[in-house]
Short mmCIF file of C-alpha atoms in Angstrom, two decimals:
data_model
loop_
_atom_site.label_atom_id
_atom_site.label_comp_id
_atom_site.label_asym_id
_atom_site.label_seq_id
_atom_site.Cartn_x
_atom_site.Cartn_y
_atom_site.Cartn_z
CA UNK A 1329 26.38 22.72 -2.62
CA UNK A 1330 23.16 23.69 -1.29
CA UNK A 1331 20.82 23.45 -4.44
CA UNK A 1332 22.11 19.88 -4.05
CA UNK A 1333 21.38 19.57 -0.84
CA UNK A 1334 17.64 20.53 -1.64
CA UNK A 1335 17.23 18.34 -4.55
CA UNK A 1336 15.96 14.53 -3.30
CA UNK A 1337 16.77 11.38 -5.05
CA UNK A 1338 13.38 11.58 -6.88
CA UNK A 1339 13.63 14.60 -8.98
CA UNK A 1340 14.17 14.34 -12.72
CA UNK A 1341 17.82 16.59 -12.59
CA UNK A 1342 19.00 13.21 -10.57
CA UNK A 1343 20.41 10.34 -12.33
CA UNK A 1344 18.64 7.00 -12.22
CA UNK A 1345 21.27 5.00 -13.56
CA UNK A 1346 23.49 6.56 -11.40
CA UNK A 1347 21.40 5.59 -8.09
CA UNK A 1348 21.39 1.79 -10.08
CA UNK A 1349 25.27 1.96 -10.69
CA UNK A 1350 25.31 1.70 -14.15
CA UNK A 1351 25.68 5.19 -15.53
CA UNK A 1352 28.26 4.62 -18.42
CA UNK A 1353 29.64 7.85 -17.56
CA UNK A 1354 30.73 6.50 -14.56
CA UNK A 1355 32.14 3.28 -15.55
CA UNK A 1356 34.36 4.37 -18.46
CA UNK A 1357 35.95 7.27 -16.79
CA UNK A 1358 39.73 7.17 -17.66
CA UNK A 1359 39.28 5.05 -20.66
CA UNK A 1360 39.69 6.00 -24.34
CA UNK A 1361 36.04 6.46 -24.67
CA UNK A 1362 35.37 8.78 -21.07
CA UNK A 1363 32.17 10.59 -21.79
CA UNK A 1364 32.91 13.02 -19.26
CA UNK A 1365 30.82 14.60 -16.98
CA UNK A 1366 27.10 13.13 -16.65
CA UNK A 1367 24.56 16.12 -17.81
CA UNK A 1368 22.59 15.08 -14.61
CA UNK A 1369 23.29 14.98 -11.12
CA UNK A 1370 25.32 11.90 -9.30
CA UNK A 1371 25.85 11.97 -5.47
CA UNK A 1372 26.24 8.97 -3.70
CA UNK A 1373 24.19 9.85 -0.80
CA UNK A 1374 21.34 10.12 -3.07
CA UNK A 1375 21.89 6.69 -4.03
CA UNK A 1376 21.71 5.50 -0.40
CA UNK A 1377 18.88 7.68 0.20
CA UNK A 1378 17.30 5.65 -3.16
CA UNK A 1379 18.66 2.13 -1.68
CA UNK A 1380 17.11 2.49 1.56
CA UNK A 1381 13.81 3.75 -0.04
CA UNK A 1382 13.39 0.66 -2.30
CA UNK A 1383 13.19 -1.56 0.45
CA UNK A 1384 10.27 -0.45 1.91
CA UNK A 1385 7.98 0.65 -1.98
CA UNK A 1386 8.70 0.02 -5.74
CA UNK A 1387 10.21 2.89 -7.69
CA UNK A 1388 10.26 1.38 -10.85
CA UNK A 1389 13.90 3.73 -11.71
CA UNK A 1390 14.56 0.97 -13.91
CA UNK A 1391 12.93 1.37 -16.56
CA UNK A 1392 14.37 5.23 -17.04
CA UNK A 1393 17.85 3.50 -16.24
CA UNK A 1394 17.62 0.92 -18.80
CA UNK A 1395 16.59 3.39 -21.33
CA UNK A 1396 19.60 4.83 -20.93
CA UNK A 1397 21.95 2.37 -21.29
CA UNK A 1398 19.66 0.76 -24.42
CA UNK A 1399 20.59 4.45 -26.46
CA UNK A 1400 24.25 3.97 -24.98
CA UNK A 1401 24.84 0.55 -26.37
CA UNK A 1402 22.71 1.14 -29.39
CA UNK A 1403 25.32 4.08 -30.25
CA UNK A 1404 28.08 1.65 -29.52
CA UNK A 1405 26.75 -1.26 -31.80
CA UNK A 1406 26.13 1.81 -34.80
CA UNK A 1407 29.87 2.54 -34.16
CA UNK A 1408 30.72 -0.87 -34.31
CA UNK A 1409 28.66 -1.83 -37.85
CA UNK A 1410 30.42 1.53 -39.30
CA UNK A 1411 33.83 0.12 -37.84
CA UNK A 1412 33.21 -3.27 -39.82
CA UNK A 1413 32.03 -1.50 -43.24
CA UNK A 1414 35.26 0.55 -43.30
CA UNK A 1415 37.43 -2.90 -42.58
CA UNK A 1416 35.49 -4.33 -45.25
CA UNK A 1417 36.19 -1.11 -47.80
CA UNK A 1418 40.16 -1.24 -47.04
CA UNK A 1419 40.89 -4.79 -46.79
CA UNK A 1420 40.92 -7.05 -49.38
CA UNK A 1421 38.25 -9.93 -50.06
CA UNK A 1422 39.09 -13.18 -49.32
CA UNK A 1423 36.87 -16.53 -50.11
CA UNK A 1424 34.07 -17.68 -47.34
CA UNK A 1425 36.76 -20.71 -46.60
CA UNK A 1426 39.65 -18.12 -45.74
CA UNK A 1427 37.62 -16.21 -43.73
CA UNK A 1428 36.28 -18.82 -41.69
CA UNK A 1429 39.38 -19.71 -40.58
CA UNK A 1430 40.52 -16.17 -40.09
CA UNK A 1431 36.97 -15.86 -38.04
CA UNK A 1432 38.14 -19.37 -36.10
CA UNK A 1433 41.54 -17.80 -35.02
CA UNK A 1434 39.93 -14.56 -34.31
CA UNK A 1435 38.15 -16.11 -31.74
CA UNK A 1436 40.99 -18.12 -29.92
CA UNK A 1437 42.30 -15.13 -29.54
CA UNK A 1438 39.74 -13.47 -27.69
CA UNK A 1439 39.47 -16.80 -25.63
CA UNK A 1440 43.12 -16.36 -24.62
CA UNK A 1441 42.48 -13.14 -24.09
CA UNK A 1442 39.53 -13.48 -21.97
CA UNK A 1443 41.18 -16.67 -19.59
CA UNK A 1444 44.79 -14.35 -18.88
CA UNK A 1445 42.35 -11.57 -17.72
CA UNK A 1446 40.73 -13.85 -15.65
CA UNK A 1447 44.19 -15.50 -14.45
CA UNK A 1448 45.59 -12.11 -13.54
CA UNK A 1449 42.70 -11.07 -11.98
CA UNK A 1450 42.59 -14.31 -9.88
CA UNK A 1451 46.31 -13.75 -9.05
CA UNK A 1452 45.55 -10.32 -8.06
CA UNK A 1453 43.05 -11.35 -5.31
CA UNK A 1454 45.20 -13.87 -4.09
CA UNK A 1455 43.60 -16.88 -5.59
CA UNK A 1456 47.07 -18.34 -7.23
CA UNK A 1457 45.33 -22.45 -7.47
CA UNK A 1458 42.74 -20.97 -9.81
CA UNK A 1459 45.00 -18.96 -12.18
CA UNK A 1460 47.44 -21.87 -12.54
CA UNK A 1461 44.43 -23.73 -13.91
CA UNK A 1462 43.65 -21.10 -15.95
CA UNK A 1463 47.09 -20.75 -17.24
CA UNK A 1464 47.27 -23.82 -18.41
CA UNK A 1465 43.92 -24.21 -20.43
CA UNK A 1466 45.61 -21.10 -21.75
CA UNK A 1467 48.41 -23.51 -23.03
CA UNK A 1468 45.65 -25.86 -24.81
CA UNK A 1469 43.87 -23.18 -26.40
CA UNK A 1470 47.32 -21.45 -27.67
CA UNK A 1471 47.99 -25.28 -29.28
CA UNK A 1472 44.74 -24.59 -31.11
CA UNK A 1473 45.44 -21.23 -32.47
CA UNK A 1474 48.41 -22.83 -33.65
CA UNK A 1475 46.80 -24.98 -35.49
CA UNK A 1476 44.05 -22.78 -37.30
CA UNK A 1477 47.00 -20.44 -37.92
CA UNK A 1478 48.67 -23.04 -39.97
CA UNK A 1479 45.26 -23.98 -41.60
CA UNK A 1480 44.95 -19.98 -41.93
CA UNK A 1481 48.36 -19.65 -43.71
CA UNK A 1482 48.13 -22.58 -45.86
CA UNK A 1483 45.08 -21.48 -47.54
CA UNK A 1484 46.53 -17.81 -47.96
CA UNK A 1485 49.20 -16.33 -50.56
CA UNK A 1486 52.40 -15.47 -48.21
CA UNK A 1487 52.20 -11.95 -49.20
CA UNK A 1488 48.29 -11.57 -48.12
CA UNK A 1489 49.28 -13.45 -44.92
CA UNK A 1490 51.69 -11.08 -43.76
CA UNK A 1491 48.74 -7.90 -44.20
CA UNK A 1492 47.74 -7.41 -40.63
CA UNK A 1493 43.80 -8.47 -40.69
CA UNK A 1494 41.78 -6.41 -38.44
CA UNK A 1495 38.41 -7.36 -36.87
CA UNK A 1496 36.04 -4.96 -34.49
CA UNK A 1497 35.22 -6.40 -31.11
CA UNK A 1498 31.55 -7.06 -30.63
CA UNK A 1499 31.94 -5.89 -27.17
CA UNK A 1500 33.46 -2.73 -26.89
CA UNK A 1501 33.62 -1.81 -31.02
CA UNK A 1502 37.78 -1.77 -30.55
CA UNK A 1503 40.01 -3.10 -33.26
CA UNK A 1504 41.97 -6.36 -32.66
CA UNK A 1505 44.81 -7.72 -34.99
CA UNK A 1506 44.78 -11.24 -36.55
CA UNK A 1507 48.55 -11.49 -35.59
CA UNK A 1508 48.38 -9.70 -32.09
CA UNK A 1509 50.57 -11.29 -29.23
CA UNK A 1510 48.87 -12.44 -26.01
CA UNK A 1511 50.03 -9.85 -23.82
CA UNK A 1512 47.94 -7.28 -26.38
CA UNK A 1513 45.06 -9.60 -26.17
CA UNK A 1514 45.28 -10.09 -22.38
CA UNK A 1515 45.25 -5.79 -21.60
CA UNK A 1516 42.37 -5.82 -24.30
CA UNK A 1517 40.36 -8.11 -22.39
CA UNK A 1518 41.09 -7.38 -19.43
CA UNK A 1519 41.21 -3.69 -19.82
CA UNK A 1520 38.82 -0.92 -18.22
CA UNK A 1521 37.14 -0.36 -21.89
CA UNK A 1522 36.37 -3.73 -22.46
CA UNK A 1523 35.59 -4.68 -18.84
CA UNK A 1524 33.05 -1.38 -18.63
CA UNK A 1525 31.56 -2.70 -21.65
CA UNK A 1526 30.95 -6.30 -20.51
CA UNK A 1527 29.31 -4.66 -17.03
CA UNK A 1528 27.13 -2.06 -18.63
CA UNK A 1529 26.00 -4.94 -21.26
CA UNK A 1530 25.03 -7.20 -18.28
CA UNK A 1531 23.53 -4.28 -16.24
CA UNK A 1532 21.33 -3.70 -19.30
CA UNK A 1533 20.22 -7.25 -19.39
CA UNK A 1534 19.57 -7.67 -15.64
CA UNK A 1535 17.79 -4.67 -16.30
CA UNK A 1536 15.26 -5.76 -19.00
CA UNK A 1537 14.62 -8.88 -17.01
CA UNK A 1538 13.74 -7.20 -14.14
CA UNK A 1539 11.70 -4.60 -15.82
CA UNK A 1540 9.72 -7.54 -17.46
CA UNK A 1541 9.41 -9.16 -14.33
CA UNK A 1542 8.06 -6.23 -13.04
CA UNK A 1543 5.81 -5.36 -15.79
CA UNK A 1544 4.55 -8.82 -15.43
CA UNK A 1545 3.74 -8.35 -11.54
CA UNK A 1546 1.82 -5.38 -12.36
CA UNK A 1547 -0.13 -6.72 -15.46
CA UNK A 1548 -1.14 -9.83 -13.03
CA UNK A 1549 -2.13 -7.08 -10.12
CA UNK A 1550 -3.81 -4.93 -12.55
CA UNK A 1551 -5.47 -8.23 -13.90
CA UNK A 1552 -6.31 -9.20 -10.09
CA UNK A 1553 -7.78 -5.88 -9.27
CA UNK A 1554 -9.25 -6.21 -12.61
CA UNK A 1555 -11.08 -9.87 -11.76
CA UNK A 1556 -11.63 -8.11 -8.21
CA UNK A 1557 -13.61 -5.85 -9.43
CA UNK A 1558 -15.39 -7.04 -11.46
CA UNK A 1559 -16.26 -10.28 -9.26
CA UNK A 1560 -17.43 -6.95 -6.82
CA UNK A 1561 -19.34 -5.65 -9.65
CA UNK A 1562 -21.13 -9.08 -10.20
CA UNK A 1563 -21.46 -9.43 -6.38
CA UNK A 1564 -23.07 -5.98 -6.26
CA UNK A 1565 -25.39 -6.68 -9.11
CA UNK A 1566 -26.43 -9.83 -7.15
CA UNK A 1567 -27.33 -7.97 -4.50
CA UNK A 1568 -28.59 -5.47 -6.47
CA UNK A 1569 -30.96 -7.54 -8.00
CA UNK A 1570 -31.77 -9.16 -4.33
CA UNK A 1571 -31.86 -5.98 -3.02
CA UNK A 1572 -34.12 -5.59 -6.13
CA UNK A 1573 -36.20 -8.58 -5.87
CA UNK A 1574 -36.38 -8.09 -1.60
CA UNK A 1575 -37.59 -4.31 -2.53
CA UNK A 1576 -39.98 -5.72 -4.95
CA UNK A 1577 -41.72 -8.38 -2.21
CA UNK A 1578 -41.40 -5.52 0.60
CA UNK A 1579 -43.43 -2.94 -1.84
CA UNK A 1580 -45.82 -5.94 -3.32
CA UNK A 1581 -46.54 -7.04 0.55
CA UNK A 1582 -46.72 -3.23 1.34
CA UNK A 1583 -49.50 -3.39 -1.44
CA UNK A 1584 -50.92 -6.05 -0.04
CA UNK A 1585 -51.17 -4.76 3.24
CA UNK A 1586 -52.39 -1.52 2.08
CA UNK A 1587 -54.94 -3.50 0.03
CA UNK A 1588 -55.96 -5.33 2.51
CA UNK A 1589 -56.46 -2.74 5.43
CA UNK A 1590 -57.64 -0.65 2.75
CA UNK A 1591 -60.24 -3.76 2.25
CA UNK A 1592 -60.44 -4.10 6.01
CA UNK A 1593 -61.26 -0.14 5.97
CA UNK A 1594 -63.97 -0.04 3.31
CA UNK A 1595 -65.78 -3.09 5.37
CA UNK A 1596 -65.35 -1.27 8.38
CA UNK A 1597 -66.44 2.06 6.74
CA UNK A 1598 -69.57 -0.07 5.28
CA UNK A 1599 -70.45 -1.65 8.46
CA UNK A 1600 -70.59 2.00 9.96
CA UNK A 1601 -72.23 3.20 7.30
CA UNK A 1602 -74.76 0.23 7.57
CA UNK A 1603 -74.52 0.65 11.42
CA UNK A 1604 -75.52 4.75 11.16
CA UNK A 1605 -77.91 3.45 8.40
CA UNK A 1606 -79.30 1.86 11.03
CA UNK A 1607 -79.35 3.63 13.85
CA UNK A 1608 -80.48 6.55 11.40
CA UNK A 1609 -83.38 4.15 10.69
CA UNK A 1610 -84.13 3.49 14.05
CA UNK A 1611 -83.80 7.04 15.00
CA UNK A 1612 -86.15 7.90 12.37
CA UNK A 1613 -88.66 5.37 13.71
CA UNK A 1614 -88.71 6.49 16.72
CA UNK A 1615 -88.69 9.68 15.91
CA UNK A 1616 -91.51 9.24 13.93
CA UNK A 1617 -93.58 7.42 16.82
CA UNK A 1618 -92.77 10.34 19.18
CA UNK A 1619 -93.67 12.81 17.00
CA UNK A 1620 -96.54 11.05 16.44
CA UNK A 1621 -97.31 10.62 20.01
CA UNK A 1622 -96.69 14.36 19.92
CA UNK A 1623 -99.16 15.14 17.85
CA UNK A 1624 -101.61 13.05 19.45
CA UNK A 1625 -100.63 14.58 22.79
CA UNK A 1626 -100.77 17.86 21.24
CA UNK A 1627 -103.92 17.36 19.42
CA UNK A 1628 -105.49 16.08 22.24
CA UNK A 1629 -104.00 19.21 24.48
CA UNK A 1630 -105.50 21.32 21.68
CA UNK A 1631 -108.21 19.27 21.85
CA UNK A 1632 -108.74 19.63 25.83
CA UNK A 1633 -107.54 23.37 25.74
CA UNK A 1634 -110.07 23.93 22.88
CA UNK A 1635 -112.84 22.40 25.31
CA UNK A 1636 -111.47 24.03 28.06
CA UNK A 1637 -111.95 27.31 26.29
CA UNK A 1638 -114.88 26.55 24.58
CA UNK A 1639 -115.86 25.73 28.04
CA UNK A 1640 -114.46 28.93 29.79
CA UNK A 1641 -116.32 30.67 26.74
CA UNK A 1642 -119.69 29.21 27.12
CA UNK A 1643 -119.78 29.57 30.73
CA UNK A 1644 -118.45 33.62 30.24
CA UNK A 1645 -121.62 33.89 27.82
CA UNK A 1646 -123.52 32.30 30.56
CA UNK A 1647 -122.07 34.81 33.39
CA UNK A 1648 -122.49 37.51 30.63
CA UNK A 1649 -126.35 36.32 30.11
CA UNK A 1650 -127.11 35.76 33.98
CA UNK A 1651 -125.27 39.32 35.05
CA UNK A 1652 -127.24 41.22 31.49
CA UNK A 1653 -130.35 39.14 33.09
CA UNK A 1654 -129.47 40.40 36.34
CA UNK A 1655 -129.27 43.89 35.34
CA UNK A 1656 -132.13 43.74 33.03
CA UNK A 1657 -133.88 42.07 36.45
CA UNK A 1658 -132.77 45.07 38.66
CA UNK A 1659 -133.39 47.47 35.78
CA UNK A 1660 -136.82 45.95 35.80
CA UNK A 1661 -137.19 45.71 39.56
CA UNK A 1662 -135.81 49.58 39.84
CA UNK A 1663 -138.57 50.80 37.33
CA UNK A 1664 -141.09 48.74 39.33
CA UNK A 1665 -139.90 50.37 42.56
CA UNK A 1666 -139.85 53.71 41.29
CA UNK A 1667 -143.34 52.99 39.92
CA UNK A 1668 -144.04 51.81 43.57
CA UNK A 1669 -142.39 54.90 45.04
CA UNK A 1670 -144.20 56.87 43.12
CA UNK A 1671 -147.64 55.68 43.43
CA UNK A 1672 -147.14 55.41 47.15
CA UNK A 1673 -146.09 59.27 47.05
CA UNK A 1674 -149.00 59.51 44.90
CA UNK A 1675 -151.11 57.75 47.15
CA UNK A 1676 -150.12 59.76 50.07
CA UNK A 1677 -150.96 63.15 48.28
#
C-alpha cells in the first residue's frame, strides 16, 4: 500500500497503542467480544520503526495509548455495573449472611479457575513439576468450596439452592454460575476473553505508572530549568548591579578626572592668562618707554630739523640780504659809473 508506505510512525492516522502492543482490538480478536478492525492504522514495521526511535528520545505515546485503553475499560466496567443491576432485577434477594457465603464460594471458584489455567498453561510449555503443584493446591482449595457449599446449602431453602446463581466477572464483565464445574471455570479463566482482559488491565496500569513517572521527570526538569533560571536571573542581576555599581565608579572617576583636568585646565588657562597678563604688561611698559624714547627722539629730531631749518632759513635771508645788498651795491656802483662815464664824456666835450 503506498499511502502506507508514506505515512511514518508519528502521524496521528497511526495507532499508538498499537506501536505499545496494547490495542484491544488486537488482543481480543477471535473472542466473543472482537471489536474488529482498528479505525487507525497498525503495521508492525511502524512499531519497530517507533521501538528503535524510543531508544535514542522520549515520545511520550503513552499517554495517547493509555487514554485509550482508560475509555476501553471504562466501557467494560459500565457493561459490567449494567450486567450486575439486571442479576440483581431477576434473581431473588437473599439475606447479607446467604450472600456472603454465596460471594465466599464465588470466589473459590475463580481461584480454581485461575490455578488449572495456570497448570495447563505450565503443562503446555513443558513445565510438568510446576503444574503438579498446582494441581494439587487445586485439590485443597476444591476441599474448601466443599465446605462453603455445604455452609451455602444449609442456610438456603432446597428449592432456592437448586436456582442457578449468576455473578458478573470483575475482569472481563462475563457471567459465571454458582454451580459451574471446573472444567467451565478452567476455559473461563484461562480463555482468550478473560486472558485479553487481565493483559490490557495490566498494560493500562504499567501505563499510568509510567506516565506518572514521566510526568514527574518532567515537572522536576521543568522545576530545574525553572531554579536554573532563575539562579541565572539572580546571577545576572548581580552582575547587573556590579556591572551597575563598576559603571557607576568608572563614570564618577570619569567625573573626577574630567573635574580635575578640567581644574588642571582652568589653572593652566589662568596661569596663561596671568602669564599674557603679564607679558601684556610688560609689553605695554616697554612699549610705553620706547614710545616715549620716540617721542623724545622725535621731538628732539623735530627739534634739530626745526633748528636746522630755522638755520637753513636764517642763513637764506642772509644770502637773500647780502645778494639784494649786492645788487643794490652794483646798482649803486653802476649809477655811479654811469655818472662817471658820463661826466668823463662830459669832460672830454
Amino acid at each position: 500500500d503506498e499511502t502506507r508506505q508514506r505515512v511514518k510512525f508519528t502521524d496521528d492516522r497511526v495507532c499508538k497503542s498499537h506501536l505499545l502492543d496494547c490495542c484491544p482490538h488486537d488482543i481480543l480478536a477471535g473472542t466473543r467480544m472482537d471489536l474488529g478492525e482498528c479505525t487507525k492504522i497498525h503495521d508492525l514495521a511502524l512499531r519497530a520503526d517507533y521501538e528503535i526511535a524510543s531508544k535514542e528520545r522520549d515520545l511520550f505515546f503513552e499517554l495517547d495509548a493509555m487514554d485509550h485503553l482508560e475509555s476501553f475499560i471504562a466501557e467494560c466496567d459500565r457493561r459490567t455495573e449494567l450486567a450486575k443491576k439486571r442479576l440483581a432485577e431477576t434473581q431473588e434477594e437473599i439475606s447479607a449472611e446467604v450472600s456472603a457465603k454465596a460471594e465466599k464460594v464465588h470466589e473459590l471458584n475463580e481461584d480454581i479457575g485461575k490455578l488449572l489455567a495456570k497448570a495447563e498453561q505450565l503443562g503446555a510449555e513443558g513445565n510438568v513439576d510446576e503444574s503438579q503443584k498446582i494441581l494439587m493446591e487445586v485439590e485443597k482449595v476444591r476441599a474448601k468450596k466443599k465446605e462453603a457449599e455445604e455452609e451455602y446449602r444449609n442456610s438456603m431453602p432446597a428449592s432456592s439452592f437448586q436456582q442457578q446463581k449468576l455473578r458478573v466477572c470483575e475482569v472481563c464483565s462475563a457471567y459465571l454460575g454458582l454451580h459451574d464445574n471446573d472444567r467451565r471455570l478452567a476455559d473461563h479463566f484461562g480463555g482468550k476473553l478473560h486472558l485479553g482482559f487481565i493483559q490490557i488491565r495490566e498494560k493500562l496500569d504499567q501505563l499510568r505508572k509510567t506516565v506518572a513517572e514521566k510526568q514527574e521527570k518532567r515537572n522536576q526538569d521543568r522545576l530545574r530549568r525553572r531554579e536554573e533560571r532563575e539562579r541565572e536571573e539572580r546571577m545576572g542581576r548581580r552582575s547587573g548591579s556590579r556591572n551597575r555599581d563598576r559603571r557607576r565608579s568608572r563614570s564618577r572617576e570619569r567625573r573626577r578626572r574630567r573635574s580635575r583636568s578640567a581644574s588642571r585646565e582652568r589653572r593652566k588657562s589662568r596661569s596663561r592668562s596671568r602669564e599674557r597678563h603679564r607679558r601684556h604688561r610688560s609689553r605695554s611698559r616697554s612699549h610705553s618707554r620706547g614710545h616715549r624714547r620716540g617721542s623724545r627722539d622725535r621731538s628732539s629730531k623735530h627739534k634739530s630739523s626745526r633748528d636746522r631749518s630755522s638755520r637753513e632759513k636764517s642763513r637764506d635771508r642772509e644770502r637773500k640780504e647780502k645778494g639784494s645788498a649786492e645788487r643794490r651795491h652794483e646798482s649803486t656802483n653802476g649809477k655811479s659809473r654811469s655818472k662817471r662815464s658820463e661826466e668823463r664824456e662830459a669832460g672830454e666835450i
